[in-house]
PDB file of C-alpha atoms in Angstrom:
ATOM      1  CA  UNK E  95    -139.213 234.025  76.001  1.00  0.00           C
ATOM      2  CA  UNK E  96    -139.105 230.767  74.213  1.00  0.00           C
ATOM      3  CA  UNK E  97    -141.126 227.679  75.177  1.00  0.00           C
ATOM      4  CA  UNK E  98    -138.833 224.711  74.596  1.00  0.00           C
ATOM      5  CA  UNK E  99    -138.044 221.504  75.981  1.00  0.00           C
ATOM      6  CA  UNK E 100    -135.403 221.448  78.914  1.00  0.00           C
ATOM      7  CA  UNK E 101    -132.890 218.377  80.021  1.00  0.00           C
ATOM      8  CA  UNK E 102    -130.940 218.464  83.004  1.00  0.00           C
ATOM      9  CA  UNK E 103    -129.476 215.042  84.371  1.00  0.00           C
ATOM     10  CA  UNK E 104    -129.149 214.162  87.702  1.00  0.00           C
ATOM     11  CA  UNK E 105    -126.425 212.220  88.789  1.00  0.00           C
ATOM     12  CA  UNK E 106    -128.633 208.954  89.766  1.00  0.00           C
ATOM     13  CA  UNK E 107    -126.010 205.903  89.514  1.00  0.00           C
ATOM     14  CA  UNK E 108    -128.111 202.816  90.486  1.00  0.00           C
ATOM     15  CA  UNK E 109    -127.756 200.264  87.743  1.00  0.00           C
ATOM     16  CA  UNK E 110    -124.878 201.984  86.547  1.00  0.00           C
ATOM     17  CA  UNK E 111    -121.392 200.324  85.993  1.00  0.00           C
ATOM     18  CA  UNK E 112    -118.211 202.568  85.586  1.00  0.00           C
ATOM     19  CA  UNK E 113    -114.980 202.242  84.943  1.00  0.00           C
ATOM     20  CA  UNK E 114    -112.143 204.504  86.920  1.00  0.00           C
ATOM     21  CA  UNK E 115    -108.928 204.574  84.824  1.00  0.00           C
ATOM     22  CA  UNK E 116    -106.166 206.397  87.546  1.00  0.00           C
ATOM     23  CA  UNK E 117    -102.518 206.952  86.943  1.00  0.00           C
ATOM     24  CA  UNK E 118     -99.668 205.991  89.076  1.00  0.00           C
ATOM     25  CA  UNK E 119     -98.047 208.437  88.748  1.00  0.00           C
ATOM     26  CA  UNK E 120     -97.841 211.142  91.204  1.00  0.00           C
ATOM     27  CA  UNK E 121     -99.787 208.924  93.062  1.00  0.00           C
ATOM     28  CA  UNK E 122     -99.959 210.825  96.369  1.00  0.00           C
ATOM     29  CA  UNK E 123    -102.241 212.737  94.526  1.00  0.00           C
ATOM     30  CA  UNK E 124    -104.161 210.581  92.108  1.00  0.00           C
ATOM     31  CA  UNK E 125    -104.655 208.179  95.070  1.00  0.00           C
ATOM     32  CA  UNK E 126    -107.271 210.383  96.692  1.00  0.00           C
ATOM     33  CA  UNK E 127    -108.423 211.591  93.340  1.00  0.00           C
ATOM     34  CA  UNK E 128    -109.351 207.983  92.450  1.00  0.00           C
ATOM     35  CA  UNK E 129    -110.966 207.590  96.099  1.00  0.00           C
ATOM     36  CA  UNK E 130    -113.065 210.426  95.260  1.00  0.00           C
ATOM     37  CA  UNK E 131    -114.458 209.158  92.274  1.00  0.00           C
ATOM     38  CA  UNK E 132    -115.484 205.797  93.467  1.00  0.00           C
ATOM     39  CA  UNK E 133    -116.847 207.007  96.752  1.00  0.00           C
ATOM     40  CA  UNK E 134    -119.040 209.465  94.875  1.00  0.00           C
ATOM     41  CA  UNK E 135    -120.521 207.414  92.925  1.00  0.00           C
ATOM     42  CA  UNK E 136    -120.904 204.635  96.077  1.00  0.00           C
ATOM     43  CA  UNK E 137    -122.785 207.920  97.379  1.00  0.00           C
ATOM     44  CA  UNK E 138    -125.181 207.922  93.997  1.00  0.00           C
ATOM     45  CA  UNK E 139    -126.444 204.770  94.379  1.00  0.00           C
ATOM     46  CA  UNK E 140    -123.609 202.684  92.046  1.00  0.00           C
ATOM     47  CA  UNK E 141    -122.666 198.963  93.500  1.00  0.00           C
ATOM     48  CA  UNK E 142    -119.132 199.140  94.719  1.00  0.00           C
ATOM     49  CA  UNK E 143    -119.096 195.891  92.726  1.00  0.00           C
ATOM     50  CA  UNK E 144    -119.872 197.920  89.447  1.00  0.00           C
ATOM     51  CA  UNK E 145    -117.392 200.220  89.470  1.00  0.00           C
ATOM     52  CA  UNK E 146    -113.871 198.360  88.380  1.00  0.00           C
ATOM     53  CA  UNK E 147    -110.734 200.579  88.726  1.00  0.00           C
ATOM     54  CA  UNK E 148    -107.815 200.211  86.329  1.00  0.00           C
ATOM     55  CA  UNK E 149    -104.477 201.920  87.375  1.00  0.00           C
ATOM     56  CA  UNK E 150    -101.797 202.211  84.445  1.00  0.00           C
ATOM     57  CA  UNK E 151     -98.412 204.044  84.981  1.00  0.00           C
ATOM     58  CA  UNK E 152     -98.967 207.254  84.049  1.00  0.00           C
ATOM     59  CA  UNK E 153    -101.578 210.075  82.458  1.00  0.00           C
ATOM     60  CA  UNK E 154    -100.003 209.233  79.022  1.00  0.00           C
ATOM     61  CA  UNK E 155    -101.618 205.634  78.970  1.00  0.00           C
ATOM     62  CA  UNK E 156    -104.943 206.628  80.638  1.00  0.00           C
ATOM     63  CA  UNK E 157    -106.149 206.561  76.828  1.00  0.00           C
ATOM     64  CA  UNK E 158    -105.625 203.058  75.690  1.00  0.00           C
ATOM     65  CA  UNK E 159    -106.929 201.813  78.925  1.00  0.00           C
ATOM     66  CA  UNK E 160    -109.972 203.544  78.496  1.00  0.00           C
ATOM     67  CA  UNK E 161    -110.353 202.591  74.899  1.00  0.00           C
ATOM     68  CA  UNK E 162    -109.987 198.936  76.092  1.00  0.00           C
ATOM     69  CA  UNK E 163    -112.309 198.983  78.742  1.00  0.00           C
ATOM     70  CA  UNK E 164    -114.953 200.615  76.759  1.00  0.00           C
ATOM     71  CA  UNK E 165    -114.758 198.183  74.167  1.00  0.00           C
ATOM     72  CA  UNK E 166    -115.565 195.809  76.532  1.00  0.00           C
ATOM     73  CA  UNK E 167    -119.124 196.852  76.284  1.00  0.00           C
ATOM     74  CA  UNK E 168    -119.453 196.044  80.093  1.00  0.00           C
ATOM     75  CA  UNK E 169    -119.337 199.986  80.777  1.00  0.00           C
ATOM     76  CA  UNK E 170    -121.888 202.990  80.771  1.00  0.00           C
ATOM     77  CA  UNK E 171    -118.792 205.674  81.221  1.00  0.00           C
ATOM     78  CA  UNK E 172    -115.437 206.023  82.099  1.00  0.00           C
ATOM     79  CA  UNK E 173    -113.753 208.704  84.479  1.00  0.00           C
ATOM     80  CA  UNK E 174    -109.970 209.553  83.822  1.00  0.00           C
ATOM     81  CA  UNK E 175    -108.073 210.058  87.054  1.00  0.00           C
ATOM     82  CA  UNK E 176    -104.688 211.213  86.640  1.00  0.00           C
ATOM     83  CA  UNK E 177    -101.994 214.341  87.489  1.00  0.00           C
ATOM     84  CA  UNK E 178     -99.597 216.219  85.085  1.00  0.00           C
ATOM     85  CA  UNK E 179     -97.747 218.525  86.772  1.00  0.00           C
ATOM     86  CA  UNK E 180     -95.414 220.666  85.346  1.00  0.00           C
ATOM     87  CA  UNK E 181     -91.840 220.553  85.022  1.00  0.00           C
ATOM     88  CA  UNK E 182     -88.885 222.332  83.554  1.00  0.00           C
ATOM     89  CA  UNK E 183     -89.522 220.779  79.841  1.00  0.00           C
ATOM     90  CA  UNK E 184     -92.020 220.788  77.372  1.00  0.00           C
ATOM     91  CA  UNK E 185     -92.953 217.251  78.839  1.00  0.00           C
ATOM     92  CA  UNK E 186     -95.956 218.622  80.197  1.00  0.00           C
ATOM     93  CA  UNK E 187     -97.345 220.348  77.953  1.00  0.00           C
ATOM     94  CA  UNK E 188     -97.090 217.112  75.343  1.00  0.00           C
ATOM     95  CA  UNK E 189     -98.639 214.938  77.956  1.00  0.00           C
ATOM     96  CA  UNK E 190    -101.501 217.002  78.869  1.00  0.00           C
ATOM     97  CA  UNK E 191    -102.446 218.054  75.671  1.00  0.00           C
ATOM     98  CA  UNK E 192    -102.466 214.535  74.019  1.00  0.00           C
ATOM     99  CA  UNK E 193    -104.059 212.862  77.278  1.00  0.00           C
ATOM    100  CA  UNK E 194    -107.170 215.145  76.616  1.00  0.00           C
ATOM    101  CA  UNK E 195    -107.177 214.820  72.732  1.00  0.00           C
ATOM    102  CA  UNK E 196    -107.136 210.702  73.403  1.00  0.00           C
ATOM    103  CA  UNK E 197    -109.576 211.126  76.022  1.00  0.00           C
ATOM    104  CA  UNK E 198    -112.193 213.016  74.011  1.00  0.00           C
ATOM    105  CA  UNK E 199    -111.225 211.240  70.664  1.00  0.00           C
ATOM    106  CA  UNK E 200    -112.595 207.949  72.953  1.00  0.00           C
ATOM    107  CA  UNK E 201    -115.679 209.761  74.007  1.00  0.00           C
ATOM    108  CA  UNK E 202    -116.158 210.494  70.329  1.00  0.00           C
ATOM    109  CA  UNK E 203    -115.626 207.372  69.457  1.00  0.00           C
ATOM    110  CA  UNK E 204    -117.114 205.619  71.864  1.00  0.00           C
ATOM    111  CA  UNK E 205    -120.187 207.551  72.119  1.00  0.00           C
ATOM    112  CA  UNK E 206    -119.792 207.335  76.368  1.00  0.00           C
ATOM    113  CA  UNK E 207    -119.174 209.637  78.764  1.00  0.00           C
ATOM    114  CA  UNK E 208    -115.468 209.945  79.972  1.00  0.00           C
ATOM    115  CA  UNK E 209    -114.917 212.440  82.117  1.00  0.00           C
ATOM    116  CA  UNK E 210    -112.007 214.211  82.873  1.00  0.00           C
ATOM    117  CA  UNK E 211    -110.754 213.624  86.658  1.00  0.00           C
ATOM    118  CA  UNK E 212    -106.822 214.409  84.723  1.00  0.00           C
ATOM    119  CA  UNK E 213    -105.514 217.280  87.055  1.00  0.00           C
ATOM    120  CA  UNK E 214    -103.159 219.445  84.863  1.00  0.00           C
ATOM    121  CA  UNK E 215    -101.019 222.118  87.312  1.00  0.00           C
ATOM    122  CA  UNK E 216     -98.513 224.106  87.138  1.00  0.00           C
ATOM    123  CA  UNK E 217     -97.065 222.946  90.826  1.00  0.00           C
ATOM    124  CA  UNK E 218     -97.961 220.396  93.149  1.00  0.00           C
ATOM    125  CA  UNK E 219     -99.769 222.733  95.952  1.00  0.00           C
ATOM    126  CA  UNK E 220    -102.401 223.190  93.160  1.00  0.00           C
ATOM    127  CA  UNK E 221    -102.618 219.584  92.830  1.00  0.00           C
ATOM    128  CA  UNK E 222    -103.314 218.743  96.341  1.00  0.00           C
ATOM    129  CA  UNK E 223    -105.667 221.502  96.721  1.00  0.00           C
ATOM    130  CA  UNK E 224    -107.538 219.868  93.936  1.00  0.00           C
ATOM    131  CA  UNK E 225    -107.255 216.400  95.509  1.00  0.00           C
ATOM    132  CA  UNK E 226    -109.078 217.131  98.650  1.00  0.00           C
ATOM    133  CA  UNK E 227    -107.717 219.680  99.406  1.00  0.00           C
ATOM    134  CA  UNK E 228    -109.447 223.710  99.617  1.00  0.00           C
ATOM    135  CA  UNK E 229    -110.604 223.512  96.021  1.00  0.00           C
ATOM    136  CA  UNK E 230    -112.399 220.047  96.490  1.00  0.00           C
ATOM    137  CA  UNK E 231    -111.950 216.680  94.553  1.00  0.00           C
ATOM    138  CA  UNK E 232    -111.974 216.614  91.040  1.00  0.00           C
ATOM    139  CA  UNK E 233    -112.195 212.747  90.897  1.00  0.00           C
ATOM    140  CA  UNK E 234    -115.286 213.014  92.541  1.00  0.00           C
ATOM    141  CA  UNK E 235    -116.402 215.956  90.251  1.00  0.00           C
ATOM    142  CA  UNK E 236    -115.866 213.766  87.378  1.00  0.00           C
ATOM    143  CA  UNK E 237    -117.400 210.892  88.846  1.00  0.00           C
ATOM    144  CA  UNK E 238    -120.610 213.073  89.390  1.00  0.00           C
ATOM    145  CA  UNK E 239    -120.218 214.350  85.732  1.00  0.00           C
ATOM    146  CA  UNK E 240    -120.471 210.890  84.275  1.00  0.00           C
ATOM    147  CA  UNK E 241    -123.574 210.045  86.269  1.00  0.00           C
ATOM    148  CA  UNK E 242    -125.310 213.464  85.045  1.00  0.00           C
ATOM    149  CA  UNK E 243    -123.847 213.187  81.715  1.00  0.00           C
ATOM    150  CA  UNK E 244    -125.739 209.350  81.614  1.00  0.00           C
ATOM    151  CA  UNK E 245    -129.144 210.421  82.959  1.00  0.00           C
ATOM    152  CA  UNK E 246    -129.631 213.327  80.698  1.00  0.00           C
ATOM    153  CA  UNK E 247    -128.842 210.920  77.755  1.00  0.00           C
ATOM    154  CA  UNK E 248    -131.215 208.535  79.304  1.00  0.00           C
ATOM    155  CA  UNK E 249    -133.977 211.670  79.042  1.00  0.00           C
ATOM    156  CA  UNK E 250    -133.058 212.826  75.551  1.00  0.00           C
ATOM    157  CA  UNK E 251    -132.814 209.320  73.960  1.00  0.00           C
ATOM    158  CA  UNK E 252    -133.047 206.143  76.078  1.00  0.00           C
ATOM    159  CA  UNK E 253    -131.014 203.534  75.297  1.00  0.00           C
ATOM    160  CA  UNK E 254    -133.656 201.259  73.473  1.00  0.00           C
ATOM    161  CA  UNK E 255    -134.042 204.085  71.120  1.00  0.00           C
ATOM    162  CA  UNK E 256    -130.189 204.165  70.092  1.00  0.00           C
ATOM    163  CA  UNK E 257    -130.134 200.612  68.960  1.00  0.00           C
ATOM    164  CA  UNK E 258    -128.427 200.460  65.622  1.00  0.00           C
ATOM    165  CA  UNK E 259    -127.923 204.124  65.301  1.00  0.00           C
ATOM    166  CA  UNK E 260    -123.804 203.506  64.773  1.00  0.00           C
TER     167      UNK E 260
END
């Protein structure tokens, strides 16, 4: 057994801002999705005024957005709403992949949470079952992800301490 220091966040959201960044597109689904998120993190203690939600066309733009808002500096994390279903061409497969390589290259970049609320299916039964549906909300998944994500960075280095680090 090894005695080592352990760090688990909690997803604690008061004096948090956030930024939701939803798609459009397929918007019967990313509609609830992006409900999910913000009412989740209404239910951890965020200010419905502190949360701002962006909606772009489609999953392929969810990057940029993000990237923008984050440069803002008026955001502690990001969550990525969005639904790529798939199709008869390779469309999907270009959209999903490069939608998750933009959002982590922001998170990288960033150095801030964005969490991925992108909901990539093959049809849309999985979709809705992922929207609210029998297999939950993933928008509010990701929502709760950022908060935990923020708090354990909070416990392993508070923000004071990361000051000039870049």
């Amino acid at each position: 057994v090894f005695l080592m220091a352990e760090f688990n966040g909690s997803p604690r959201g008061e004096g948090r801002r956030l930024v939701v960044v939803a798609s459009r597109f397929n918007e019967g689904i990313t509609m609830p999705l992006a409900e999910g998120a913000v009412a989740a993190l209404v239910g951890q203690g965020v200010k419905f005024e502190d949360i701002d939600v962006l909606w772009v066309p489609g999953a392929w733009e969810i990057p940029v957005a993000v990237r923008r808002a984050l440069a803002t500096e008026r955001y502690d994390a990001a969550v990525a709403i969005g639904a790529v279903v798939r199709g008869d061409t390779p469309h999907f497969d270009i959209v999903a992949s490069e939608t998750s390589r933009g959002l982590m290259d922001a998170m990288r970049d960033f150095d801030v949470p964005v969490t991925m609320g992108v909901l990539t299916t093959d049809n849309m039964e999985q979709a809705e079952a992922r929207a609210g549906g029998v297999h939950g909300n993933k928008g509010a998944e990701a929502a709760m992800a950022a908060l935990e994500l923020l708090d354990l960075f909070d416990q392993v280095m508070p923000p004071e301490e990361c000051e000039g680090d870049a």
